[in-house]
XYZ file of C-alpha atoms in Angstrom:
113
model
C 124.216 99.852 18.220
C 125.280 102.626 16.680
C 127.153 105.632 17.799
C 123.959 107.607 18.114
C 122.219 105.600 20.373
C 125.112 105.982 23.115
C 125.524 109.157 23.252
C 121.239 109.402 23.151
C 120.380 107.034 25.799
C 122.478 108.218 28.727
C 121.788 111.250 30.372
C 124.086 113.337 32.739
C 124.405 112.693 35.635
C 122.158 115.101 38.158
C 124.238 117.172 40.776
C 122.098 118.079 43.679
C 122.893 120.929 45.915
C 123.204 118.176 48.946
C 125.245 116.253 46.456
C 127.385 119.345 46.265
C 127.522 120.549 49.601
C 128.658 116.993 50.683
C 131.787 116.816 48.569
C 132.794 120.066 49.860
C 132.315 118.749 53.257
C 134.711 116.211 52.475
C 137.080 118.538 51.084
C 137.476 120.819 53.898
C 138.418 117.667 56.160
C 141.784 118.267 53.883
C 142.318 121.065 55.760
C 141.480 119.893 59.403
C 138.034 121.526 59.304
C 134.668 119.421 60.221
C 131.668 120.643 59.116
C 128.025 119.535 58.863
C 125.415 119.505 55.853
C 122.062 120.147 55.958
C 119.582 120.700 53.064
C 116.054 121.363 51.447
C 113.913 123.334 49.144
C 116.991 122.739 46.639
C 119.228 124.365 48.571
C 122.224 122.895 50.751
C 124.338 124.613 53.728
C 127.633 123.645 55.081
C 127.473 124.891 58.535
C 131.776 125.265 59.225
C 131.866 127.828 62.532
C 130.473 130.672 63.947
C 129.682 133.270 61.342
C 131.010 130.644 58.487
C 127.937 128.834 56.414
C 128.510 128.193 53.008
C 125.406 127.843 51.269
C 125.327 126.045 47.426
C 122.526 125.428 44.911
C 124.848 123.509 43.248
C 126.175 126.144 41.020
C 127.438 128.392 43.297
C 128.989 128.443 47.013
C 128.586 131.610 48.480
C 129.478 132.752 52.170
C 130.265 135.812 54.258
C 133.735 137.563 53.604
C 133.493 139.239 56.745
C 133.762 142.668 54.372
C 130.749 145.151 55.148
C 129.828 147.296 52.316
C 130.113 151.225 52.753
C 126.146 150.782 53.256
C 127.078 148.204 56.613
C 125.806 144.970 54.126
C 127.770 141.872 54.817
C 130.109 141.216 51.542
C 129.732 137.687 49.879
C 132.245 135.486 48.491
C 131.057 133.576 45.494
C 132.996 130.197 44.410
C 131.650 128.411 41.026
C 130.808 124.538 42.684
C 132.504 123.057 39.815
C 135.646 124.190 41.263
C 135.370 122.187 44.968
C 139.396 122.412 45.875
C 139.581 126.097 45.349
C 136.460 126.899 47.405
C 137.368 124.730 50.285
C 141.002 126.634 50.668
C 138.825 129.818 50.385
C 136.366 128.285 53.273
C 139.308 127.185 55.042
C 141.175 130.264 55.126
C 137.906 132.161 56.607
C 137.723 129.643 58.941
C 141.215 130.141 60.288
C 140.155 134.063 60.124
C 137.038 133.384 62.498
C 139.032 130.751 64.760
C 141.339 133.381 65.932
C 138.608 135.556 66.448
C 136.133 133.551 67.548
C 138.474 130.276 69.661
C 136.698 127.297 70.403
C 135.287 127.318 74.144
C 136.958 125.491 76.792
C 133.854 123.124 77.839
C 134.368 121.813 73.823
C 137.788 122.024 73.740
C 137.999 119.607 76.398
C 139.943 121.758 78.707
C 137.150 121.904 81.596
C 134.456 119.808 83.142
């Protein structure tokens, strides 16, 4: 078998948005951050916390940074999907900021009935 047959016969693995989102969800667990993945129409969402949803098309991650532009529009943070570790660290940092602003309600934290 020649080298041409080995290289030509293999296709690169298809990276879907859902697969990329799931990899981010798993990496967020390293930071103690629980998240859900939802997918459809070629996009996937990683639902993390109040005001923190990460969108991916399989190539990029995007989420609201918490800042607004001079025109009052939200500013988005971006990270390449090829660097899951850095993206998860940045999302976990944003999660920590939002947890201070929007703490877990007592009925979800198990403090009430």
